[in-house]
Short mmCIF file of C-alpha atoms and ligand atoms in Angstrom, two decimals:
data_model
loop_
_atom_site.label_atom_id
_atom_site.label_comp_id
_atom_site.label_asym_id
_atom_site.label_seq_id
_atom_site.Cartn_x
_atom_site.Cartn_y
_atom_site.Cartn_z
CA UNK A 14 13.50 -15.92 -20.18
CA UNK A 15 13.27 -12.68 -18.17
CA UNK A 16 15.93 -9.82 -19.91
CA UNK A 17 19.02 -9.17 -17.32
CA UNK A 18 17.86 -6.52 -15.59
CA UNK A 19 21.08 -4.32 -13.72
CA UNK A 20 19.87 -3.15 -10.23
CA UNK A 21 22.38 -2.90 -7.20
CA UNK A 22 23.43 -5.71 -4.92
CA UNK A 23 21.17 -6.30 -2.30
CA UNK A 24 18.13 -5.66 -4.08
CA UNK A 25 15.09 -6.49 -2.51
CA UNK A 26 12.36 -8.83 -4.44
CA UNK A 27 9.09 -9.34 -2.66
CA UNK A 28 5.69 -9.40 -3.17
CA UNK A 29 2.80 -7.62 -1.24
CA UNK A 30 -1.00 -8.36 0.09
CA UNK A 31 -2.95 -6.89 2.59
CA UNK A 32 -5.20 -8.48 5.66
CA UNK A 33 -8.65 -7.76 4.40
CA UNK A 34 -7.66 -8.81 0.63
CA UNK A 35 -6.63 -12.23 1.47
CA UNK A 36 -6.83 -13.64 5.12
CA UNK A 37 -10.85 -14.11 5.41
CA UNK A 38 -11.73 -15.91 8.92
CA UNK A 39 -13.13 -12.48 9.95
CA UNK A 40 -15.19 -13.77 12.85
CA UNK A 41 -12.42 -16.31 13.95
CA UNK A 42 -9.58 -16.10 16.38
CA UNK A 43 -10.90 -13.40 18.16
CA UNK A 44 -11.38 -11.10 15.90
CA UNK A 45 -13.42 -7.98 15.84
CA UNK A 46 -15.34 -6.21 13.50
CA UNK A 47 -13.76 -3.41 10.91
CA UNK A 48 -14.90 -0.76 9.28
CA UNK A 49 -14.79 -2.69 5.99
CA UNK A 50 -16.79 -6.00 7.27
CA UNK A 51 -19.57 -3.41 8.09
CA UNK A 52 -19.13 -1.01 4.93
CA UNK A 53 -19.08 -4.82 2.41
CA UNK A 54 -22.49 -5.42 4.56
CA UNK A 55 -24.19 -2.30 2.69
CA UNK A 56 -26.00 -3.52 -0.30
CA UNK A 57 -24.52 -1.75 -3.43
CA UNK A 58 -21.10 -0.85 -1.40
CA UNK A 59 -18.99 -3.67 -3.34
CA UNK A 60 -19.48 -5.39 -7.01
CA UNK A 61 -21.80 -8.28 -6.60
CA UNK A 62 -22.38 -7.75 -3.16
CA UNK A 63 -19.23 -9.73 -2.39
CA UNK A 64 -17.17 -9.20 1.33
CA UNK A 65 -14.01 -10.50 2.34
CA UNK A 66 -15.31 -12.78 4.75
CA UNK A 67 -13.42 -15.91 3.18
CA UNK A 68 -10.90 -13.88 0.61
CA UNK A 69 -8.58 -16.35 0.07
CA UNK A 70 -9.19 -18.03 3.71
CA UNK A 71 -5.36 -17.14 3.33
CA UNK A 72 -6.02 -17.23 7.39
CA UNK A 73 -6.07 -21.13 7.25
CA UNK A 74 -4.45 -21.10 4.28
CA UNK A 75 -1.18 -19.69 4.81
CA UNK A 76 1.28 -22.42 4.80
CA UNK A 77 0.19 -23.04 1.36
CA UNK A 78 1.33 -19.05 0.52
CA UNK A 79 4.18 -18.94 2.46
CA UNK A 80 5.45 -22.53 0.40
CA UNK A 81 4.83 -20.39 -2.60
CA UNK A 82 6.39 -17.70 -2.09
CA UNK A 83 9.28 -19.52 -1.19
CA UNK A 84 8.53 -21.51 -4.47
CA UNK A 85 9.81 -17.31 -6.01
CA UNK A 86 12.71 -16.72 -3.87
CA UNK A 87 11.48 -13.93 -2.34
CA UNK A 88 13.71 -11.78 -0.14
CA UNK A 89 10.92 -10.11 1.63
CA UNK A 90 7.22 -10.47 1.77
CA UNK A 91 4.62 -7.67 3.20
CA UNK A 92 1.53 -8.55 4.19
CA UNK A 93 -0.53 -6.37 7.10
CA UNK A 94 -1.74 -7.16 10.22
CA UNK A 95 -5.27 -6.54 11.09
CA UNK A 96 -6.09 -4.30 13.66
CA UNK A 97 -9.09 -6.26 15.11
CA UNK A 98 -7.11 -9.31 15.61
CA UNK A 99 -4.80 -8.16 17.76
CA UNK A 100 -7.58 -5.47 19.36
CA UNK A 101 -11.00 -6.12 18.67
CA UNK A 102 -12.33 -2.79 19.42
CA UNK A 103 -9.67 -1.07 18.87
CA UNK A 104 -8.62 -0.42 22.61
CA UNK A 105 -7.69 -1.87 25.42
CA UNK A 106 -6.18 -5.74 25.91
CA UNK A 107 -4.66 -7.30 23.38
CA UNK A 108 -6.48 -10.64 21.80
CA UNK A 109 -3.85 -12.93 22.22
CA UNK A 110 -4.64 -15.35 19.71
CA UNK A 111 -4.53 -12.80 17.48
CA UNK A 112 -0.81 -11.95 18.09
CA UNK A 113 -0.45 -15.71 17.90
CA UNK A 114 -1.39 -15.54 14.34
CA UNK A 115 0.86 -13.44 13.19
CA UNK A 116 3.68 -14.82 15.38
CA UNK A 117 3.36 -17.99 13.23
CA UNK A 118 3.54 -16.54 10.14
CA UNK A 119 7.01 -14.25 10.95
CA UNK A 120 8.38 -17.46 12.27
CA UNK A 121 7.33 -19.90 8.90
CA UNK A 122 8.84 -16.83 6.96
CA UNK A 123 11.92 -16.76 8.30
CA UNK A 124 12.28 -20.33 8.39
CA UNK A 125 11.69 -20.30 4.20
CA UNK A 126 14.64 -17.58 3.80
CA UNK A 127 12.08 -14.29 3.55
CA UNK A 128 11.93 -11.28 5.58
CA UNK A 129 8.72 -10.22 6.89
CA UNK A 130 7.91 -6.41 6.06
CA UNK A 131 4.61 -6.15 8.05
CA UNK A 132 1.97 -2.71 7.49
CA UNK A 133 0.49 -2.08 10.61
CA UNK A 134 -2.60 -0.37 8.72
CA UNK A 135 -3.65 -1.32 5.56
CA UNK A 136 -7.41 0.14 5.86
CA UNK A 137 -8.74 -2.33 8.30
CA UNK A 138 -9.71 0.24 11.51
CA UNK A 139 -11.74 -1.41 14.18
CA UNK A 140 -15.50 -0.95 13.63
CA UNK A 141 -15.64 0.44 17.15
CA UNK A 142 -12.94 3.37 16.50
CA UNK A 143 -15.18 4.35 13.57
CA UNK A 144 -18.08 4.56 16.39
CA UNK A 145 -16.14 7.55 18.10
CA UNK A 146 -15.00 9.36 14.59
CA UNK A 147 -12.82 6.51 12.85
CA UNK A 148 -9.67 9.02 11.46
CA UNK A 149 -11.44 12.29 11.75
CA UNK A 150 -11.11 11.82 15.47
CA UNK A 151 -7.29 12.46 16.81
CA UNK A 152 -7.89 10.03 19.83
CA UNK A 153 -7.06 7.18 16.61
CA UNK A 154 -3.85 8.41 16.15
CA UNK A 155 -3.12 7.64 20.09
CA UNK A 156 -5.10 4.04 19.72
CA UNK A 157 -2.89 3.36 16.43
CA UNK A 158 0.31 4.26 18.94
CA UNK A 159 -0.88 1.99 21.45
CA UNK A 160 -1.76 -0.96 18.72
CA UNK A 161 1.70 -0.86 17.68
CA UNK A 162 3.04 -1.12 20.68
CA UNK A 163 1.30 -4.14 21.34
CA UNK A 164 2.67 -5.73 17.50
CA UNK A 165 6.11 -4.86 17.86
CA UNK A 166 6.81 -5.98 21.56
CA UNK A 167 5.53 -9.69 20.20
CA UNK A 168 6.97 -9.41 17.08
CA UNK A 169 9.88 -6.88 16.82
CA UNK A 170 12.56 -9.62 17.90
CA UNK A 171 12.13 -11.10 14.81
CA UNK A 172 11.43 -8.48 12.06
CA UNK A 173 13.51 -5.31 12.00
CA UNK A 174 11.46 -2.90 9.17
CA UNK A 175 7.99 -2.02 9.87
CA UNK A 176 5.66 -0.07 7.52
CA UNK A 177 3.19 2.03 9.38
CA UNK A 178 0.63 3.04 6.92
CA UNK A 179 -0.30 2.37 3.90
CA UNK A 180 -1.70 4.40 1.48
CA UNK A 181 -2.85 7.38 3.60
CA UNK A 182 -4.09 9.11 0.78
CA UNK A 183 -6.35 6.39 -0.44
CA UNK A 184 -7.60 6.32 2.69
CA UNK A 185 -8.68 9.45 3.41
CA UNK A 186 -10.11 10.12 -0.13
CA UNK A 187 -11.74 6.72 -1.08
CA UNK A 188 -12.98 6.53 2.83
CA UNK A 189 -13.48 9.52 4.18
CA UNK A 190 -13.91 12.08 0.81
CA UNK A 191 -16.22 10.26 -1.85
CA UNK A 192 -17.04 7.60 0.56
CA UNK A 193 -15.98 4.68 -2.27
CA UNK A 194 -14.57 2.48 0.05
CA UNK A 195 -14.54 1.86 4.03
CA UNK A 196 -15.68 3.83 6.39
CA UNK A 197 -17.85 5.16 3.18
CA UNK A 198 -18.27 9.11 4.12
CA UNK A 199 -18.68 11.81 1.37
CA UNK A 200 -17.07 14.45 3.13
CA UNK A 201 -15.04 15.82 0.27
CA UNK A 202 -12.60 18.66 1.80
CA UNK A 203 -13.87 18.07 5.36
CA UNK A 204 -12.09 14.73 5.85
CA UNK A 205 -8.47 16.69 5.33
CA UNK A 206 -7.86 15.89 9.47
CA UNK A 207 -8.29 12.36 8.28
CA UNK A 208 -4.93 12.78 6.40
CA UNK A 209 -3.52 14.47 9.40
CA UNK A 210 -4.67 11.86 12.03
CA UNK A 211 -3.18 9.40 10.38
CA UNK A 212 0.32 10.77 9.67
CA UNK A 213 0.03 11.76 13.60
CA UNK A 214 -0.64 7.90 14.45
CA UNK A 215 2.51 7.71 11.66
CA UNK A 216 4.32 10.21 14.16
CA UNK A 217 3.43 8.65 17.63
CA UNK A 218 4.14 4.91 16.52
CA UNK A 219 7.05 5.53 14.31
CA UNK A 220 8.85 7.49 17.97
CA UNK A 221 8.35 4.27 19.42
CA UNK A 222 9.55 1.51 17.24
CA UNK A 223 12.76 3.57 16.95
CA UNK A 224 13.07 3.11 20.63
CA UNK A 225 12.98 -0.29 20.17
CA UNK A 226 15.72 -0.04 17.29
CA UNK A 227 13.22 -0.85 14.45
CA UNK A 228 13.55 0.58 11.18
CA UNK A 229 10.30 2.91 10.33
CA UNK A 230 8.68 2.48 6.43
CA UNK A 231 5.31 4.03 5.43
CA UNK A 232 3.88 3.25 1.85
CA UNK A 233 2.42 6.05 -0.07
CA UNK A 234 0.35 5.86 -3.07
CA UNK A 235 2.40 8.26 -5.38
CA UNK A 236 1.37 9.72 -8.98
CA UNK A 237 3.94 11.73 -11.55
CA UNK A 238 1.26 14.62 -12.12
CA UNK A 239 1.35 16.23 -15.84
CA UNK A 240 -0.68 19.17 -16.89
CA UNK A 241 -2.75 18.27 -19.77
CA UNK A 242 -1.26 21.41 -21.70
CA UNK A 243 1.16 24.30 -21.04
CA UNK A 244 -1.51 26.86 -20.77
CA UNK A 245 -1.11 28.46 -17.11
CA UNK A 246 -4.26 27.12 -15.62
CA UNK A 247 -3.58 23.21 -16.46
CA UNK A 248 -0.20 23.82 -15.05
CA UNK A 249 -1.95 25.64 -11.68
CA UNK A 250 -4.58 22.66 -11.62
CA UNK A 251 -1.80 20.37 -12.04
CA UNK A 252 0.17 21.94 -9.09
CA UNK A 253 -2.80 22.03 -6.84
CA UNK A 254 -3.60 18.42 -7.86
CA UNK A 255 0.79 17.27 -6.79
CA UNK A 256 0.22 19.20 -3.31
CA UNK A 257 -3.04 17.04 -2.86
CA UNK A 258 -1.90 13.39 -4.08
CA UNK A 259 1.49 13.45 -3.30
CA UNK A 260 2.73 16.01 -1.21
CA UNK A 261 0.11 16.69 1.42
CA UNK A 262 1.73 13.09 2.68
CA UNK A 263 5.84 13.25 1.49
CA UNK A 264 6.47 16.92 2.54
CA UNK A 265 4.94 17.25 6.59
CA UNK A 266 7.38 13.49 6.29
CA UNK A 267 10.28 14.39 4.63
CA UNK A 268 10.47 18.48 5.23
CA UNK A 269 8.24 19.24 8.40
CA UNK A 270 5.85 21.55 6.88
CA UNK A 271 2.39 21.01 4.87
CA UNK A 272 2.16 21.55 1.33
CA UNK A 273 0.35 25.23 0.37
CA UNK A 274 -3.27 23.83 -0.17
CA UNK A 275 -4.75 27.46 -0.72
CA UNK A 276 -5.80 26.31 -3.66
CA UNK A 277 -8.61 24.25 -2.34
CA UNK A 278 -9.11 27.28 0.39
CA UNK A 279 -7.99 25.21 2.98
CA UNK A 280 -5.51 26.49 5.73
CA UNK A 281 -2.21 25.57 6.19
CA UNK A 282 -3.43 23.85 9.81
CA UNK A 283 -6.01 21.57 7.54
CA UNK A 284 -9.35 23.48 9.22
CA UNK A 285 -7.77 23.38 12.79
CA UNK A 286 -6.67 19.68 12.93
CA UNK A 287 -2.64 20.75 13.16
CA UNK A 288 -1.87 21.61 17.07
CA UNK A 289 1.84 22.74 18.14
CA UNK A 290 4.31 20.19 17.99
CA UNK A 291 2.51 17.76 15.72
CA UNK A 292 4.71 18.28 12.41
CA UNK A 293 7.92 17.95 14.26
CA UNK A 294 6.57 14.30 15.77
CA UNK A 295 5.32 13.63 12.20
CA UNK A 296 8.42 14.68 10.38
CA UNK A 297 10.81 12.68 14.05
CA UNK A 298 14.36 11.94 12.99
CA UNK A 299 13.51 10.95 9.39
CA UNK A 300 12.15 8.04 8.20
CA UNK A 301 14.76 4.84 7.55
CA UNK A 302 12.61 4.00 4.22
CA UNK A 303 10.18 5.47 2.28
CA UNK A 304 7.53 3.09 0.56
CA UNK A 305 6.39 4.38 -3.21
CA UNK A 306 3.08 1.96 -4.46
CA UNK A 307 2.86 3.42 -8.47
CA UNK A 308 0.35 2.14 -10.50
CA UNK A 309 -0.22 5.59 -13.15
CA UNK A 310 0.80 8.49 -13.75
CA UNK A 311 -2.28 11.63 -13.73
CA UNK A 312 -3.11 13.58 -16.17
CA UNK A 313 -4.62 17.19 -14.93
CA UNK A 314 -6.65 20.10 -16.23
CA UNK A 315 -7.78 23.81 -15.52
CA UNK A 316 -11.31 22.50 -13.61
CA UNK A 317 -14.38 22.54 -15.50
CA UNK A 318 -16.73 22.93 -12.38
CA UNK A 319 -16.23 24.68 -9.19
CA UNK A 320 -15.84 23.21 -6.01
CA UNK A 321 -12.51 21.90 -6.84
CA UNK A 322 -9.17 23.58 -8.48
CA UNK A 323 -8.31 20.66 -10.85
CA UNK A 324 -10.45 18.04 -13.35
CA UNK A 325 -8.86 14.46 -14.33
CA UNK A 326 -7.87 14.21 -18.10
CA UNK A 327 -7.71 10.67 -19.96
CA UNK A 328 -4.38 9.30 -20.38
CA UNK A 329 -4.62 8.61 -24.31
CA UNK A 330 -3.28 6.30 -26.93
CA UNK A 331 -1.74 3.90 -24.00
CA UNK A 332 -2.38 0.29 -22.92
CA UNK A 333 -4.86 -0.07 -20.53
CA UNK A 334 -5.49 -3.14 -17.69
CA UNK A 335 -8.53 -4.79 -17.08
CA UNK A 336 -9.21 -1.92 -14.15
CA UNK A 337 -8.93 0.48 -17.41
CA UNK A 338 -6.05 1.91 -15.62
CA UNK A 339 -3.59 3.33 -17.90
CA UNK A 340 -0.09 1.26 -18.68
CA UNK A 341 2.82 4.16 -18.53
CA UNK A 342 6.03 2.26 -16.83
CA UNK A 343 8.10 5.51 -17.42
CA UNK A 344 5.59 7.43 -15.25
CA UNK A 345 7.19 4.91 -12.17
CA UNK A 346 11.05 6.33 -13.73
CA UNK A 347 9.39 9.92 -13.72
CA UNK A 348 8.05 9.53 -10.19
CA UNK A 349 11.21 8.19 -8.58
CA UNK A 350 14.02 10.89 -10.25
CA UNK A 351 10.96 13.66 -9.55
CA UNK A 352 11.25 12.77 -5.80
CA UNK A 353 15.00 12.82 -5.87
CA UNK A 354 14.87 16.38 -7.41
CA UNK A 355 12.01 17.34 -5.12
CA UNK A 356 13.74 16.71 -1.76
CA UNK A 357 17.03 15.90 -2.60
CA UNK A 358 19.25 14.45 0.51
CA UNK A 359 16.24 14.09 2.80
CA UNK A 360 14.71 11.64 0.69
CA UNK A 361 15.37 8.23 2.02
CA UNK A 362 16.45 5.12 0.49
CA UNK A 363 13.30 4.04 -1.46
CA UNK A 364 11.70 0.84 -1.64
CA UNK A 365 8.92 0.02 -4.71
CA UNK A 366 6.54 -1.20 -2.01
CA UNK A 367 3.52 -2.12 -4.63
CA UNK A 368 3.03 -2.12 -8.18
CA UNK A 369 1.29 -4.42 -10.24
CA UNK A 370 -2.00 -4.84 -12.77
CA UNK A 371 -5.25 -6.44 -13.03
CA UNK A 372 -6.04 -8.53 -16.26
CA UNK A 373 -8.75 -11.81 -16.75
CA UNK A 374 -8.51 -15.30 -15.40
CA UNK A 375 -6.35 -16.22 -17.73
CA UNK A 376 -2.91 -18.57 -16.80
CA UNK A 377 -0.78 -17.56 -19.50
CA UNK A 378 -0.06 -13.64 -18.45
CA UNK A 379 1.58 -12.25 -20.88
CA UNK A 380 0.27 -8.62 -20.42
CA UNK A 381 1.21 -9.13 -16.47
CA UNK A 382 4.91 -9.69 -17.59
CA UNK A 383 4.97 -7.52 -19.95
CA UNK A 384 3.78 -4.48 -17.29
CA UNK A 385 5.93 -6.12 -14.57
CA UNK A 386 9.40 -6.22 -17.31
CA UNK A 387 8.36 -2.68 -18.16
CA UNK A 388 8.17 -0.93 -14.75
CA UNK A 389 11.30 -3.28 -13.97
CA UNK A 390 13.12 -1.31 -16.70
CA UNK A 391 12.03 1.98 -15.24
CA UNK A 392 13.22 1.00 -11.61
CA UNK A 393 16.98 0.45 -13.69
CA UNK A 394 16.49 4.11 -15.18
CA UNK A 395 15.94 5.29 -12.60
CA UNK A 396 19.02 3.59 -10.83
CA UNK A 397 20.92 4.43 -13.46
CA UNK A 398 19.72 8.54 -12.72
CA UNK A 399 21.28 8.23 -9.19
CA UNK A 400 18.11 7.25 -7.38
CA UNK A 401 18.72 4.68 -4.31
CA UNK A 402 16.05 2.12 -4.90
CA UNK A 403 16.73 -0.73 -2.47
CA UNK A 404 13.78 -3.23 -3.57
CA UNK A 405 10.23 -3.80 -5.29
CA UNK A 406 7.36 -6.10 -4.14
CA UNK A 407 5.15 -6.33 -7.02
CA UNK A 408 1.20 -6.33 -6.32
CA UNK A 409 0.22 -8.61 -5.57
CA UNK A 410 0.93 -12.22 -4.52
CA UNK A 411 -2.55 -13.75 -4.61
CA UNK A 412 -5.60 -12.55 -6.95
CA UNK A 413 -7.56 -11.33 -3.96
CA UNK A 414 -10.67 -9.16 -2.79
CA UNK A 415 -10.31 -5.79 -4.59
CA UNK A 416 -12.21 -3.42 -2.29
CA UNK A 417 -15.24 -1.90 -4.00
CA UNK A 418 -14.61 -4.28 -6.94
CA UNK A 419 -14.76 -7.35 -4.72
CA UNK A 420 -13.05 -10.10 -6.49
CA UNK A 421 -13.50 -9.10 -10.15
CA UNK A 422 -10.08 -7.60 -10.57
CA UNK A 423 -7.45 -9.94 -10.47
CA UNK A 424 -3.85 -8.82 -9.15
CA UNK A 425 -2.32 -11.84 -8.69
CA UNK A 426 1.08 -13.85 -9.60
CA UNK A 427 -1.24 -16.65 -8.35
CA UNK A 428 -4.52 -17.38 -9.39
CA UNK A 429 -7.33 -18.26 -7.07
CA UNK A 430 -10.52 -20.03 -7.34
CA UNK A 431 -12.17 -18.31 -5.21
CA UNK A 432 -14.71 -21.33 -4.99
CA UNK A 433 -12.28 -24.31 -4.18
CA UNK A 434 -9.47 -21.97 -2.79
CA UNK A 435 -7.21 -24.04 -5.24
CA UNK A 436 -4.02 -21.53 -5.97
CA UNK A 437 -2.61 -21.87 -9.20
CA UNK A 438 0.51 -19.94 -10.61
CA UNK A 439 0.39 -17.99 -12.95
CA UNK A 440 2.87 -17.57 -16.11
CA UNK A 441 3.87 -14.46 -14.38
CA UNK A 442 5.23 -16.15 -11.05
CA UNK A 443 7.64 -18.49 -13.10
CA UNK A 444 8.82 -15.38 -14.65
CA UNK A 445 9.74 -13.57 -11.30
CA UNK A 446 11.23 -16.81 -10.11
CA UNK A 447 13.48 -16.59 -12.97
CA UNK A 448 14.24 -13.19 -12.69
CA UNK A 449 15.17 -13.22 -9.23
CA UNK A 450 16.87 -16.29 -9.62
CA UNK A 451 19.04 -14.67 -12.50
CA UNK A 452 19.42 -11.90 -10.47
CA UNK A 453 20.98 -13.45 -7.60
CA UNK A 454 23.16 -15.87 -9.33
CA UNK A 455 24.42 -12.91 -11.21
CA UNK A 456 25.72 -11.47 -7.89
CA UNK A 457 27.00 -14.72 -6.19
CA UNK A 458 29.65 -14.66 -8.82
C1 BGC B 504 -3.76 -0.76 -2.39
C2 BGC B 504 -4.09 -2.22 -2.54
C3 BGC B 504 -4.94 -2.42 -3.78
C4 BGC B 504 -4.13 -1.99 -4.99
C5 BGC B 504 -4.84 -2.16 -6.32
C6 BGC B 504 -3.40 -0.07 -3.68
O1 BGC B 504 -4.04 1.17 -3.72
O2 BGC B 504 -2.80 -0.56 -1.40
O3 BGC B 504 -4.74 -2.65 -1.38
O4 BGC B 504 -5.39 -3.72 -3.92
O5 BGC B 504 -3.80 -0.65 -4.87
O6 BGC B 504 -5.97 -1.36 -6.36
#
């Protein structure tokens, strides 16, 4: 039995996935190509050569998922949409049937009692945007505007809170920096406008879905940044490494103004990409949410090689998931009271948007409810500390395909065969159900 956990009324429980991880069908409905359909193609890209051209074929599939997660109780579910469904190159007339899609799934959602909390990117971009410069061109940012439009005039009757981006950072490092994942360029400090482009398509669609009344989100991957010692140039490297990671995307949001990246040698306009007027669209009237995905907290040191100010230092003596990512549930505490203190009454209510572990095959997930109960506890702390947390969707509903590490590392409240498609829970999902089951009965009295 899951411990009573005290969290406000109203709390939020959901659970997250993303397009590419899950929905498969990529040549179906209309659909056009993405960057990551072509960068899965590239022998060597991702482990064992795997794509997510079937996933979890959650694209036929998804009355099955939506019956489970109304099998949890979940208040709110966020999924994303893909991009090439709705326009498969990225431009011009909308597909249709790809609208239709997603139409269905808002309306089954509602009907089962759960909120849909869409992302309108989630690392999908239409192969043919990456043709004229993917995010490194600023023309995206306007397509991205445009896209949205399209989503929210079908769907924005129905579902009130929209996430725009997730995980711009990833995004621009993984993709555009080492060229790990999608569109796979190694352009280290030259894909900075990538960061910019995308909080400017941030800027242009949040303006307007607030003139439709929606509610704006955007989920950033956040990391509590210690120096490895006290000695001045671990905390410098440290610093350098927080203006990066975290606030290269919460401060042009939350204060207007870019982070001092001097460090790196890089100009406050990021080499040119900032023109007049862009931080105030960026920064708009505020955002109504702000999405935090944790997963660890990073450790930083004085660099041991030029080219860049800071060098990653293990995490030691600390659980570790099947990813070898390091288990530290008050690093999520740490990172939600460090963002009160950091921008005090312009941060907005926060919502846990992912967090979550990979571990084996195995049903009985002990080690998933064990990380899940832990970063629970730190959510409470930091409650408790005056921090307005209104809801967490753990990561992820569905094992699923992992990016670069295809489907080897398993996220899931749900297991998947990914040979029969057969969906098994998970001791972890009768866990949640419990917990949100207490949870609510708790405030019905
Ligand atoms: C991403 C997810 C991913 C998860 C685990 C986040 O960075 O938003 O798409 O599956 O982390 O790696």
């Amino acid at each position: 039995m899951p411990k009573r956990l005290d969290l406000p009324a109203g709390f939020r429980w959901g659970a997250s996935t993303a397009a590419y991880q899950i929905e498969g069908a990529v040549e179906e409905g209309g659909r056009g190509p993405s960057i990551w359909d072509v960068f899965a193609a590239r022998p060597g890209a991702v482990r064992d050569g795997q794509t997510g051209a079937v996933a979890c074929d959650h694209y036929h599939r998804w009355p099955e998922d939506v019956a489970l997660m109304r099998g949890l109780g979940l208040d709110g579910y966020r999924f994303s949409i893909a991009w090439p469904r709705i326009q498969p190159t990225g431009a011009g007339p909308v597909n249709q049937e790809g609208l239709a899609f997603y139409d269905r799934l808002v309306d089954a959602l509602l009907e089962a009692g759960i909120t849909p909390l869409p992302t309108l990117f989630h690392w999908d971009l239409p192969q043919a945007l990456e043709e004229t410069g993917g995010w490194l061109d600023r023309d995206t940012a306007y397509r991205f505007a445009e896209y949205t439009a399209a989503v929210v005039d079908r769907l924005g009757d129905r579902v009130p809170a929209w996430i725009t981006l997730n995980e711009p950072f990833v995004h621009m490092v993984y993709g555009y920096a080492l060229g790990i994942h999608a569109p796979g360029r190694a352009l280290m400090l030259d894909a900075l406008p990538a960061a910019h482009h995308q909080l400017l398509g941030h800027g242009l669609a949040a303006a307007l879905m607030r003139e439709r009344g929606l509610e704006v989100l955007i989920a950033n991957n956040l990391t509590p940044v210690r120096a490895a010692s006290d000695a001045p140039a671990d905390l410098a490297a440290a610093e350098a490494y927080d203006a990066l990671h975290n606030r290269l995307f919460t401060d042009p949001l939350l204060l207007g103004r870019y982070p001092d990246l001097s460090a790196f040698g890089v100009s406050e306009d990021l080499g040119g990409a900032v023109r007049p007027g862009d931080l105030k669209l960026i920064a708009g009237p505020g955002l109504d949410g702000l999405g935090v995905n944790y997963y660890n907290p990073t450790r930083i040191a004085a660099p041991t090689d030029p080219g860049l100010p800071f060098a990653e230092a293990p995490i030691e003596d600390v659980p570790r998931t099947a990813f070898g990512w390091p288990v530290v549930p008050d690093g999520l505490r740490e990172l939600l009271t460090g963002l009160r203190t950091r921008y005090g009454a312009a941060l907005p209510p926060v919502t846990v948007t992912e967090n979550g572990c990979s571990y084996g095959e195995e049903l009985d997930d002990q080690e998933r409810i064990a990380y899940l109960d832990g970063h629970l506890r730190a959510v409470e702390a930091a409650v408790a500390e005056g921090v307005d947390v209104r809801g967490y969707f753990t990561w992820s509903l569905l094992d699923n395909f992992e990016w670069a590490e295809g489907l080897t590392q398993r996220f899931g409240l749900v297991h998947v065969d990914f040979t029969t498609q057969r969906r098994t829970p998970k001791a972890s999902y009768a866990w949640y159900r419990q917990l949100i089951a207490a949870h609510r009965a708790r405030q019905a009295r």
